[in-house]
XYZ file of N, CA, C and O in Angstrom:
868
model
N 182.382 127.610 171.671
C 182.827 126.320 170.644
C 181.373 126.053 169.953
O 180.541 125.962 170.487
N 181.634 125.870 168.578
C 180.507 125.725 167.771
C 180.279 124.140 167.488
O 180.977 123.385 167.866
N 179.038 123.780 167.299
C 178.622 122.211 166.884
C 178.571 122.226 165.537
O 177.990 122.973 164.685
N 179.133 121.325 164.904
C 179.489 121.058 163.537
C 178.557 119.763 163.276
O 178.688 118.587 163.838
N 177.481 119.966 162.302
C 176.599 118.850 161.961
C 177.022 118.282 160.664
O 177.442 118.772 159.745
N 176.727 116.983 160.432
C 176.709 116.524 159.149
C 175.661 116.854 158.153
O 174.684 117.704 158.817
N 175.699 116.886 156.860
C 174.566 117.278 155.914
C 173.258 116.884 156.504
O 172.233 117.444 156.286
N 173.125 115.439 156.924
C 171.651 115.073 157.412
C 171.274 115.892 158.524
O 170.198 116.421 158.482
N 171.904 115.961 159.391
C 171.483 116.557 160.588
C 171.461 118.130 160.576
O 170.427 118.758 161.081
N 172.211 118.719 159.591
C 172.070 120.243 159.168
C 170.781 120.385 158.693
O 170.128 121.282 158.889
N 170.403 119.467 157.679
C 169.100 119.578 157.009
C 167.780 119.443 157.713
O 167.011 120.064 157.817
N 168.106 118.458 158.943
C 167.021 118.384 159.909
C 166.871 119.711 160.667
O 165.697 120.257 160.871
N 167.873 120.196 161.086
C 168.006 121.483 161.941
C 167.212 122.746 161.180
O 166.593 123.538 161.695
N 167.419 122.839 159.820
C 166.897 123.755 159.003
C 165.550 123.722 158.943
O 164.855 124.670 158.465
N 164.960 122.598 159.236
C 163.347 122.478 159.090
C 162.671 122.706 160.515
O 161.461 122.693 160.553
N 163.422 123.180 161.471
C 162.803 123.803 162.736
C 162.407 125.352 162.486
O 163.211 125.948 162.023
N 161.220 125.674 162.947
C 160.868 127.050 162.863
C 161.599 127.762 163.946
O 161.776 127.263 164.990
N 161.936 129.208 163.654
C 162.623 129.939 164.700
C 161.606 130.105 165.883
O 160.616 130.327 165.842
N 162.386 130.034 166.862
C 161.680 130.033 168.393
C 160.822 128.879 168.738
O 160.176 128.863 169.800
N 160.918 127.712 167.960
C 160.288 126.613 168.372
C 160.784 126.025 169.593
O 161.867 126.023 170.147
N 159.641 125.241 170.269
C 160.000 124.440 171.516
C 159.994 122.927 170.948
O 159.112 122.408 170.278
N 161.132 122.587 170.826
C 161.461 121.168 170.191
C 161.798 120.065 170.942
O 162.142 120.171 172.315
N 161.862 118.866 170.315
C 162.120 117.634 171.069
C 162.972 116.929 170.037
O 162.757 116.820 168.819
N 164.106 116.365 170.679
C 164.823 115.465 169.976
C 164.759 113.979 170.570
O 165.281 113.826 171.496
N 163.953 113.111 169.827
C 163.755 111.885 170.341
C 164.782 110.929 169.800
O 164.966 110.654 168.673
N 165.356 110.196 170.878
C 166.380 109.346 170.406
C 167.723 110.117 170.168
O 168.331 109.840 169.053
N 167.995 111.020 170.917
C 168.950 112.077 170.644
C 170.534 111.605 170.574
O 171.341 112.513 170.117
N 170.746 110.453 171.177
C 172.040 110.002 171.141
C 173.029 110.834 171.827
O 173.065 110.997 173.033
N 173.998 111.565 171.189
C 174.928 112.544 171.707
C 174.498 114.072 171.767
O 175.215 114.574 172.654
N 173.126 114.347 171.559
C 172.657 115.509 171.741
C 173.072 116.761 170.756
O 172.890 117.850 171.177
N 173.891 116.501 169.775
C 174.482 117.653 168.898
C 173.415 118.296 168.241
O 173.496 119.582 168.113
N 172.276 117.563 167.904
C 171.201 118.437 167.188
C 170.622 119.524 168.005
O 170.283 120.622 167.630
N 170.231 119.019 169.284
C 169.891 120.012 170.223
C 170.596 121.136 170.461
O 170.290 122.318 170.542
N 171.846 120.759 170.769
C 173.013 121.938 171.091
C 173.070 122.935 169.876
O 172.974 124.010 170.038
N 173.088 122.435 168.685
C 173.010 123.110 167.601
C 171.975 124.104 167.475
O 171.879 125.280 167.112
N 170.858 123.445 167.559
C 169.494 124.380 167.521
C 169.471 125.460 168.561
O 168.903 126.568 168.279
N 170.067 125.214 169.778
C 169.895 126.085 170.845
C 171.028 127.156 170.647
O 170.898 128.396 170.883
N 172.233 126.820 170.409
C 173.407 127.779 170.095
C 173.139 128.723 169.081
O 173.331 129.993 169.180
N 172.611 128.365 168.030
C 172.277 129.260 166.790
C 170.856 129.876 167.065
O 170.317 130.376 166.027
N 170.323 129.785 168.217
C 168.776 130.577 168.556
C 167.791 130.147 167.522
O 166.967 130.820 167.090
N 167.777 128.970 167.082
C 166.653 128.425 166.287
C 165.646 127.969 167.056
O 164.255 128.494 166.833
N 165.808 127.137 168.126
C 164.749 126.896 168.924
C 164.928 127.664 170.353
O 165.977 127.831 170.891
N 163.885 127.964 171.143
C 163.906 128.520 172.383
C 164.084 127.656 173.403
O 164.618 127.935 174.344
N 163.799 126.382 173.400
C 163.751 125.298 174.152
C 163.798 123.909 173.859
O 163.199 123.730 172.676
N 164.624 122.983 174.284
C 164.618 121.756 173.665
C 164.335 120.511 174.766
O 165.115 120.700 175.934
N 163.646 119.633 174.411
C 163.491 118.401 175.412
C 164.355 117.312 174.628
O 164.132 117.002 173.436
N 165.493 116.883 175.169
C 166.467 115.966 174.795
C 166.290 114.761 175.375
O 166.430 114.468 176.558
N 165.904 113.503 174.698
C 165.671 112.296 175.150
C 166.202 111.134 174.549
O 166.335 111.016 173.419
N 166.268 109.970 175.273
C 166.637 108.777 174.637
C 166.218 107.662 175.771
O 166.038 107.773 176.826
N 166.257 106.306 175.090
C 165.828 105.211 176.082
C 167.213 104.704 176.640
O 166.960 103.991 177.442
N 168.315 105.214 176.318
C 169.589 104.789 176.665
C 170.146 105.653 177.696
O 170.232 106.893 177.522
N 170.315 105.061 179.005
C 170.954 106.011 180.081
C 172.390 106.538 179.599
O 172.691 107.695 179.948
N 173.034 105.891 178.904
C 174.516 106.275 178.310
C 174.382 107.589 177.483
O 174.876 108.437 177.554
N 173.300 107.441 176.513
C 173.148 108.589 175.621
C 172.449 109.795 176.364
O 172.926 110.882 175.781
N 171.563 109.547 177.245
C 171.150 110.841 178.143
C 172.315 111.348 178.740
O 172.309 112.575 178.833
N 173.181 110.710 179.355
C 174.442 111.148 179.863
C 175.213 111.771 178.925
O 175.738 113.005 179.341
N 175.474 111.293 177.797
C 176.318 112.224 176.771
C 175.465 113.364 176.395
O 176.346 114.427 176.254
N 174.223 113.387 176.124
C 173.594 114.525 175.778
C 173.697 115.616 176.925
O 173.939 116.780 176.584
N 173.568 115.288 178.066
C 173.594 116.147 179.290
C 174.939 116.816 179.428
O 175.035 117.943 179.688
N 175.878 115.953 179.270
C 177.297 116.504 179.325
C 177.597 117.453 178.097
O 178.173 118.634 178.471
N 177.001 117.258 176.956
C 177.454 118.253 175.907
C 176.738 119.613 176.189
O 177.177 120.626 176.067
N 175.310 119.466 176.571
C 174.582 120.582 176.712
C 175.268 121.468 177.854
O 175.312 122.647 177.850
N 175.789 120.678 178.851
C 176.271 121.342 180.057
C 177.536 122.208 179.602
O 177.874 123.160 180.101
N 178.321 121.485 178.884
C 179.647 122.106 178.238
C 179.437 123.337 177.597
O 180.226 124.317 177.715
N 178.338 123.346 176.927
C 177.946 124.592 176.068
C 177.049 125.551 177.039
O 176.706 126.648 176.340
N 176.763 125.401 178.173
C 176.102 126.407 179.104
C 174.490 126.452 178.518
O 173.945 127.380 178.545
N 174.016 125.166 178.098
C 172.719 125.150 177.636
C 171.724 124.418 178.585
O 170.474 124.297 178.016
N 171.925 124.011 179.562
C 170.986 123.407 180.599
C 169.883 124.088 181.012
O 168.830 123.646 181.274
N 169.866 125.494 180.952
C 168.764 126.247 181.458
C 167.827 126.382 180.121
O 166.706 126.824 180.431
N 168.160 125.963 178.887
C 167.349 126.010 178.064
C 166.835 124.691 177.378
O 166.314 124.470 176.288
N 167.055 123.487 178.290
C 166.814 122.279 177.825
C 166.523 121.400 179.066
O 166.817 121.800 180.164
N 165.827 120.414 178.782
C 165.646 119.258 179.589
C 166.044 117.944 179.283
O 165.557 117.706 178.019
N 167.141 117.390 179.788
C 167.383 115.945 179.169
C 166.842 114.880 179.927
O 166.949 114.798 181.273
N 166.243 114.017 179.322
C 165.552 112.953 179.996
C 165.448 111.643 179.344
O 165.597 111.576 178.200
N 165.397 110.680 180.292
C 165.070 109.242 179.841
C 163.674 109.051 179.448
O 162.697 109.333 180.391
N 163.513 108.621 178.199
C 161.912 108.575 177.526
C 161.810 107.519 176.615
O 162.872 107.497 175.731
N 160.948 106.714 176.659
C 160.655 105.889 175.502
C 159.612 106.655 174.569
O 158.660 106.728 174.743
N 160.216 107.110 173.436
C 159.464 107.958 172.310
C 159.087 109.142 173.066
O 159.731 109.975 173.762
N 157.775 109.426 172.938
C 157.147 110.669 173.476
C 156.471 110.530 174.903
O 155.954 111.339 175.464
N 156.720 109.454 175.554
C 156.092 109.067 176.875
C 156.195 110.261 177.828
O 155.375 110.518 178.663
N 157.634 110.622 178.051
C 157.885 111.706 179.085
C 157.899 113.082 178.427
O 158.578 113.915 179.158
N 157.507 113.276 177.262
C 157.668 114.753 176.674
C 156.452 115.429 176.832
O 155.351 115.038 176.576
N 156.481 116.802 177.321
C 155.367 117.654 177.374
C 154.654 117.829 176.210
O 155.272 117.632 175.029
N 153.337 118.037 176.348
C 152.571 118.323 175.230
C 152.777 119.793 174.436
O 152.036 119.765 173.315
N 153.440 120.418 175.025
C 153.689 121.940 174.349
C 154.707 122.078 173.365
O 154.942 123.118 172.913
N 155.345 120.884 173.051
C 156.285 120.962 171.914
C 155.742 121.269 170.626
O 154.528 120.912 170.335
N 156.403 122.078 169.761
C 156.025 122.365 168.382
C 156.405 121.575 167.399
O 155.800 121.202 166.455
N 157.889 121.024 167.457
C 158.345 120.181 166.444
C 159.195 119.161 167.261
O 159.746 119.397 168.158
N 159.155 117.950 166.497
C 160.010 116.794 167.218
C 160.603 116.120 165.867
O 160.171 115.897 164.901
N 162.084 115.886 166.387
C 162.838 115.298 165.382
C 163.041 113.856 165.802
O 163.271 113.554 167.115
N 162.930 112.800 164.931
C 163.331 111.428 165.201
C 164.295 111.085 164.127
O 163.956 110.924 162.909
N 165.590 111.048 164.409
C 166.365 110.580 163.382
C 167.475 109.270 163.736
O 167.695 109.105 165.179
N 167.907 108.775 162.906
C 168.927 107.580 163.132
C 168.355 106.277 163.590
O 168.927 105.436 164.111
N 167.108 106.172 163.505
C 166.390 104.751 163.987
C 165.933 104.168 162.798
O 165.717 104.645 161.721
N 165.689 102.903 162.816
C 164.891 102.222 161.791
C 163.546 102.578 161.516
O 162.987 103.073 162.451
N 162.920 102.548 160.587
C 161.685 102.875 159.900
C 160.599 102.172 160.950
O 159.488 102.937 161.399
N 160.681 101.057 161.348
C 159.633 100.342 162.087
C 159.703 100.834 163.478
O 158.654 100.968 164.119
N 160.921 101.151 164.072
C 160.895 101.847 165.498
C 160.366 103.150 165.275
O 159.493 103.707 166.379
N 160.646 104.018 164.225
C 159.945 105.406 164.218
C 158.399 105.234 163.933
O 157.766 105.961 164.706
N 157.981 104.337 163.231
C 156.529 104.122 162.987
C 156.027 103.570 164.428
O 154.884 104.210 164.867
N 156.481 102.868 165.305
C 155.910 102.387 166.529
C 155.882 103.713 167.390
O 155.045 103.764 168.312
N 156.844 104.690 167.355
C 157.023 105.799 168.270
C 155.781 106.841 167.923
O 155.020 107.190 168.839
N 155.540 107.065 166.551
C 154.633 108.081 166.185
C 153.169 107.562 166.346
O 152.166 108.408 166.346
N 152.874 106.281 166.222
C 151.773 105.603 166.462
C 150.963 106.092 167.602
O 149.807 106.028 167.886
N 151.928 106.440 168.751
C 151.394 106.564 169.991
C 150.853 108.134 170.150
O 150.369 108.564 171.145
N 151.341 108.910 169.221
C 150.976 110.338 169.284
C 149.514 110.568 169.408
O 149.115 111.390 170.408
N 148.617 109.906 168.928
C 147.108 110.207 169.033
C 146.574 109.926 170.403
O 145.855 110.695 171.032
N 147.353 108.709 171.111
C 146.847 108.286 172.510
C 147.287 109.487 173.434
O 146.685 109.689 174.405
N 148.493 110.105 173.121
C 149.182 110.969 173.940
C 148.589 112.446 173.732
O 148.832 113.285 174.435
N 147.715 112.530 172.744
C 146.999 113.893 172.630
C 147.948 114.916 172.020
O 148.039 115.887 172.620
N 149.075 114.700 171.205
C 150.000 115.332 170.867
C 149.994 115.581 169.200
O 149.954 114.588 168.559
N 150.342 116.836 168.857
C 150.287 116.998 167.331
C 151.378 117.906 167.066
O 151.392 118.777 166.001
N 152.713 117.558 167.124
C 153.797 118.151 166.762
C 154.093 117.988 165.365
O 153.850 117.284 164.881
N 154.855 119.105 164.706
C 155.437 118.979 163.560
C 156.391 117.768 163.597
O 157.156 117.869 164.686
N 156.561 116.985 162.561
C 157.629 115.786 162.730
C 158.485 115.917 161.571
O 158.413 116.124 160.505
N 159.961 115.818 162.091
C 160.929 115.828 161.166
C 161.668 114.402 161.275
O 162.229 114.054 162.423
N 161.464 113.251 160.474
C 161.870 112.187 160.617
C 163.034 111.828 159.480
O 162.866 111.963 158.459
N 163.916 111.008 159.759
C 165.013 110.351 159.060
C 165.223 109.013 159.366
O 166.155 108.564 160.272
N 164.350 108.038 158.823
C 164.579 106.790 159.221
C 165.774 106.237 158.251
O 165.816 106.474 157.182
N 166.372 105.224 158.885
C 167.535 104.687 158.164
C 167.049 103.406 157.304
O 167.658 103.209 156.237
N 165.793 102.876 157.623
C 165.310 101.765 156.882
C 163.846 101.742 156.859
O 163.079 102.585 157.566
N 163.069 101.147 155.930
C 161.813 100.912 155.940
C 160.827 102.115 155.922
O 159.921 102.277 156.723
N 161.158 102.943 154.978
C 160.542 104.291 154.809
C 159.164 104.126 154.345
O 158.248 104.874 154.825
N 158.792 102.990 153.601
C 157.398 102.857 153.241
C 156.369 102.777 154.456
O 155.172 103.258 154.502
N 157.029 102.053 155.418
C 156.099 101.778 156.865
C 155.947 103.082 157.444
O 154.774 103.456 157.863
N 156.985 104.049 157.407
C 156.894 105.285 158.083
C 155.774 106.193 157.306
O 154.844 106.688 157.963
N 155.771 106.236 156.023
C 154.723 106.976 155.154
C 153.488 106.422 155.297
O 152.506 107.239 155.553
N 153.230 105.047 155.463
C 151.857 104.634 155.698
C 151.572 105.019 157.124
O 150.278 105.348 157.286
N 152.321 104.873 157.913
C 151.917 105.265 159.469
C 151.452 106.687 159.554
O 150.555 107.002 160.294
N 152.299 107.567 158.950
C 151.973 109.003 158.929
C 150.522 109.189 158.535
O 149.764 109.973 159.020
N 150.161 108.605 157.385
C 148.909 108.639 156.710
C 147.825 108.128 157.832
O 146.663 108.604 158.028
N 147.982 107.045 158.342
C 147.163 106.296 159.301
C 146.773 107.113 160.572
O 145.824 107.048 161.171
N 147.816 107.907 161.006
C 147.571 108.983 162.217
C 147.312 110.413 161.740
O 147.346 111.160 162.751
N 146.835 110.406 160.573
C 146.235 111.732 160.210
C 147.468 112.953 160.100
O 147.366 113.924 160.492
N 148.578 112.362 159.486
C 149.731 113.337 159.293
C 149.988 113.357 157.692
O 149.839 112.397 157.097
N 150.134 114.460 157.088
C 150.530 114.761 155.743
C 152.005 115.100 155.591
O 152.623 115.859 156.354
N 152.698 114.640 154.601
C 153.937 114.775 154.193
C 154.026 116.143 153.334
O 153.371 116.182 152.404
N 154.760 117.089 154.132
C 154.958 118.319 153.286
C 155.867 118.219 152.194
O 155.806 118.671 151.121
N 157.057 117.581 152.614
C 158.033 117.350 151.850
C 158.963 116.364 152.231
O 159.108 116.027 153.371
N 160.011 115.781 151.177
C 160.963 114.829 151.676
C 162.135 115.408 151.038
O 162.205 115.853 149.886
N 163.242 115.403 151.777
C 164.589 115.823 151.329
C 165.581 114.846 151.153
O 165.771 114.040 152.326
N 166.305 114.571 150.165
C 167.207 113.654 149.821
C 168.726 114.249 150.273
O 168.831 115.333 149.683
N 169.477 113.715 151.209
C 170.767 114.386 151.341
C 171.834 113.178 151.087
O 171.461 112.087 151.461
N 173.123 113.648 150.734
C 174.226 112.605 150.864
C 175.004 112.886 152.108
O 175.629 114.087 152.375
N 175.309 112.052 152.974
C 176.132 112.359 154.194
C 176.753 110.725 154.603
O 176.080 109.820 154.499
N 178.036 110.864 154.984
C 178.712 109.763 155.460
C 178.688 108.628 154.506
O 178.615 107.615 154.818
N 178.683 108.959 153.278
C 178.883 108.009 152.312
C 177.475 107.364 151.938
O 177.714 106.169 151.354
N 176.476 107.852 152.119
C 175.050 107.198 151.880
C 174.057 108.145 151.645
O 174.183 109.385 151.949
N 172.988 107.925 150.993
C 171.621 108.761 150.940
C 170.851 108.588 152.199
O 170.798 107.421 152.644
N 170.285 109.848 152.515
C 169.324 109.767 153.628
C 168.142 110.524 153.194
O 168.091 111.454 152.352
N 166.942 110.029 153.603
C 165.614 110.708 153.367
C 165.214 111.548 154.710
O 165.551 111.042 155.795
N 164.829 112.805 154.676
C 164.409 113.422 155.811
C 162.883 113.887 155.381
O 162.681 114.571 154.433
N 161.929 113.553 156.183
C 160.646 113.450 155.913
C 160.031 114.729 156.768
O 160.200 114.510 158.152
N 159.501 115.724 156.340
C 158.709 116.901 157.004
C 157.365 116.536 157.000
O 156.756 116.556 155.875
N 156.601 116.472 158.036
C 155.187 115.971 158.134
C 154.421 116.851 159.308
O 155.166 117.213 160.286
N 153.218 117.230 158.857
C 152.290 117.897 159.690
C 151.059 117.301 159.831
O 150.543 116.636 159.104
N 150.315 117.629 161.105
C 149.151 116.997 161.017
C 148.066 117.567 160.174
O 148.204 118.624 159.698
N 147.238 116.520 159.576
C 146.433 116.956 158.602
C 146.042 115.767 157.657
O 146.802 114.752 157.530
N 144.798 115.608 157.082
C 144.347 114.590 156.219
C 145.052 114.697 155.044
O 145.195 115.645 154.367
N 145.449 113.474 154.488
C 146.142 113.373 153.047
C 145.888 112.039 152.535
O 145.658 111.068 153.356
N 145.822 112.089 151.231
C 145.981 110.737 150.698
C 147.345 110.575 149.973
O 147.899 111.441 149.499
N 147.842 109.291 149.980
C 149.235 109.130 149.481
C 149.128 107.994 148.597
O 148.708 106.839 149.004
N 149.566 107.975 147.401
C 149.458 106.897 146.442
C 150.563 105.925 146.608
O 151.494 105.997 147.495
N 150.266 104.572 146.040
C 151.422 103.502 146.296
C 152.763 103.838 145.786
O 153.869 103.633 146.408
N 152.731 104.678 144.772
C 154.052 105.188 144.221
C 154.769 106.063 145.271
O 155.989 106.008 145.570
N 153.986 106.933 145.823
C 154.527 107.850 146.866
C 154.934 107.087 148.189
O 156.012 107.541 148.845
N 154.286 105.934 148.411
C 154.639 105.174 149.756
C 156.025 104.633 149.450
O 156.770 104.563 150.304
N 156.440 104.116 148.227
C 157.605 103.516 147.989
C 158.566 104.327 147.442
O 159.791 104.078 147.815
N 158.399 105.583 146.812
C 159.235 106.428 146.189
C 159.607 107.588 146.919
O 160.666 108.012 147.157
N 158.537 108.175 147.662
C 158.681 109.333 148.449
C 157.568 110.324 147.780
O 157.008 110.366 146.695
N 157.113 111.338 148.642
C 156.327 112.334 148.303
C 156.871 113.762 148.255
O 157.668 114.114 149.307
N 156.674 114.375 147.184
C 157.337 115.864 147.051
C 159.039 115.732 147.444
O 159.366 116.530 148.179
N 159.511 114.799 146.742
C 160.869 114.646 146.855
C 161.761 115.770 146.307
O 161.559 116.251 145.178
N 162.740 116.359 146.988
C 163.627 117.376 146.515
C 165.056 117.160 147.060
O 165.294 116.195 148.152
N 165.983 117.882 146.635
C 167.450 117.714 147.035
C 168.044 119.170 147.030
O 167.402 119.980 146.503
N 169.178 119.170 147.366
C 170.077 120.516 147.417
C 170.287 120.952 145.989
O 170.568 122.056 145.596
N 170.242 119.981 145.046
C 170.521 120.431 143.808
C 169.884 119.221 142.895
O 169.667 117.943 143.362
N 169.530 119.565 141.474
C 168.988 118.660 140.661
C 170.115 117.381 140.470
O 169.666 116.321 140.307
N 171.285 117.771 140.392
C 172.404 116.627 139.987
C 172.214 115.672 141.196
O 172.359 114.533 140.914
N 172.043 116.158 142.435
C 172.031 115.129 143.570
C 170.720 114.253 143.417
O 170.691 113.007 143.551
N 169.703 114.790 143.196
C 168.561 114.110 142.866
C 168.536 113.045 141.852
O 168.163 111.927 141.923
N 169.052 113.383 140.626
C 169.451 112.440 139.697
C 170.374 111.430 140.186
O 170.046 110.262 139.785
N 171.463 111.699 140.780
C 172.257 110.600 141.244
C 171.593 109.795 142.232
O 171.650 108.563 142.220
N 170.589 110.289 143.171
C 169.830 109.483 143.966
C 168.949 108.528 143.109
O 168.854 107.219 143.519
N 168.109 109.056 142.146
C 167.319 108.239 141.431
C 168.041 107.025 140.850
O 167.676 105.803 140.786
N 169.225 107.265 140.156
C 170.155 106.369 139.422
C 170.676 105.364 140.455
O 170.495 104.167 140.110
N 170.896 105.768 141.625
C 171.330 104.663 142.768
C 170.089 103.932 142.988
O 170.316 102.640 143.309
N 168.919 104.608 143.273
C 167.852 103.832 143.698
C 167.454 102.762 142.748
O 166.913 101.573 143.112
N 167.603 103.232 141.541
C 167.100 102.281 140.408
C 167.850 101.034 140.467
O 167.538 99.865 140.325
N 169.253 101.278 140.622
C 170.157 100.046 140.786
C 169.940 99.077 141.951
O 170.059 97.844 141.900
N 169.454 99.746 143.006
C 169.334 98.964 144.227
C 168.014 98.055 144.011
O 167.867 97.111 144.276
N 167.041 98.690 143.215
C 165.658 97.913 142.953
C 165.994 96.902 142.019
O 165.306 95.796 142.044
N 166.739 97.303 140.940
C 167.123 96.125 139.864
C 167.716 95.143 140.489
O 167.553 93.888 139.910
N 168.691 95.305 141.370
C 169.514 94.338 141.952
C 168.700 92.976 143.031
O 169.133 92.091 143.140
N 167.273 93.681 143.134
C 166.527 92.568 143.946
C 165.998 91.543 142.943
O 165.595 90.526 143.507
N 166.155 91.758 141.720
C 165.603 90.780 140.658
C 164.221 90.221 140.799
O 163.791 89.093 140.888
N 163.231 91.125 141.308
C 161.977 90.823 141.399
C 161.026 90.862 140.104
O 161.309 91.865 139.482
N 160.268 89.990 140.028
C 159.269 89.970 138.834
C 158.516 91.237 139.018
O 157.819 91.153 140.140
N 157.917 91.963 138.011
C 157.002 93.086 138.067
C 157.120 93.912 139.147
O 156.255 94.239 140.024
N 158.368 94.525 139.362
C 158.771 95.371 140.435
C 158.220 96.787 139.879
O 158.983 97.479 139.077
N 157.217 97.294 140.372
C 156.819 98.508 140.002
C 157.698 99.769 140.339
O 157.603 100.807 139.667
N 158.408 99.631 141.416
C 159.360 100.729 141.614
C 160.408 101.066 140.607
O 160.864 102.264 140.404
N 160.621 100.163 139.731
C 161.699 100.486 138.670
C 160.942 101.498 137.711
O 161.600 102.385 137.179
N 159.655 101.410 137.289
C 159.100 102.185 136.240
C 158.732 103.587 137.129
O 159.025 104.539 136.221
N 158.502 103.454 138.225
C 158.245 104.790 139.015
C 159.433 105.482 139.075
O 159.506 106.760 138.913
N 160.579 105.125 139.491
C 161.955 105.617 139.371
C 162.204 106.398 138.093
O 162.906 107.389 138.007
N 162.123 105.336 137.267
C 162.461 105.885 135.876
C 161.494 107.059 135.392
O 162.177 108.182 134.785
N 160.293 107.148 135.853
C 159.626 108.363 135.603
C 160.061 109.578 136.239
O 160.180 110.674 135.631
N 160.463 109.337 137.540
C 160.961 110.590 138.182
C 162.411 110.991 137.573
O 162.739 112.012 137.499
N 163.244 110.052 137.199
C 164.558 110.260 136.614
C 164.296 111.102 135.402
O 164.990 112.075 135.162
N 163.461 110.693 134.724
C 163.226 111.251 133.299
C 162.715 112.755 133.467
O 163.246 113.659 132.737
N 161.818 112.920 134.525
C 161.404 114.293 134.792
C 162.699 115.235 135.226
O 162.669 116.314 134.684
N 163.483 114.651 136.018
C 164.641 115.299 136.532
C 165.611 115.746 135.253
O 166.021 116.791 135.311
N 165.875 114.705 134.344
C 166.806 115.081 133.244
C 166.203 115.907 132.328
O 167.077 116.915 131.646
N 164.851 116.036 132.094
C 164.235 117.015 131.222
C 164.494 118.510 131.763
O 164.411 119.367 131.098
N 164.386 118.462 133.022
C 164.644 119.826 133.868
C 165.935 120.336 133.814
O 166.339 121.454 134.176
N 166.929 119.395 133.732
C 168.266 119.870 133.818
C 168.913 120.696 132.812
O 168.377 120.802 131.599
C-alpha cells in the first residue's frame, strides 16, 4: 500500500537526498517518513513529536507498512532526543515562532543537518533565525495545497547575508510553474494591501518580483 502526500509534503520529500538519514520533527501522522522509506529516498528515519498521541499514530503507520526496522519513533521536544548523525531534518506544519525556537537550539546541540522547513506563519522570523544560527537559504519553493499557499525553505549550514526584502518576501523563490508564482505574488500583494499600512515596503517588493515574472512569461 502506497502513501499519498499532498503537494506540500511531496515537495518536502523531493528535497531529501537519496540515502539520507532523516528526521521528521513534529511528525504528527508519520506520512512523510513512511513515504521517504517506502520510496527508498531515505535509508533511515527518526520520527518525533511532542505529542504522545502523534507518536502513537506515527508508530502505527510505520508498523503497518513494515518500516519499524528502518525507523525510530520517539517522543522529543524538537531535536532534544535526535541523534547527531542525521543528514536532513524536516519541520513542517508548525508556526514560524515554534520552528524558530526549535532550530535556535541546534548550535547548542552541535548539530548541522540540512533543514527543510514549512512554517504556517511568521516566515520572516524563521529566515532571520536561520541567518542568526549561520544557516543559508538555498531556495524557497511556493506550493499550492489544500486551498492555500505554502512556503518550503531549504537551508544548509553556512554564512550568508539576507536583505530586508528577502526576509519579508523570500530568498531564491521558485514554484513548479511561472503561472503559479505569478498567482502567488498577486495573492500576496492583495494580502499586504489589505493591511492598509502606511509606507509598506512589501507592496513595492512584491510588484518588483511580479513584474519580473510577467516579463519572463
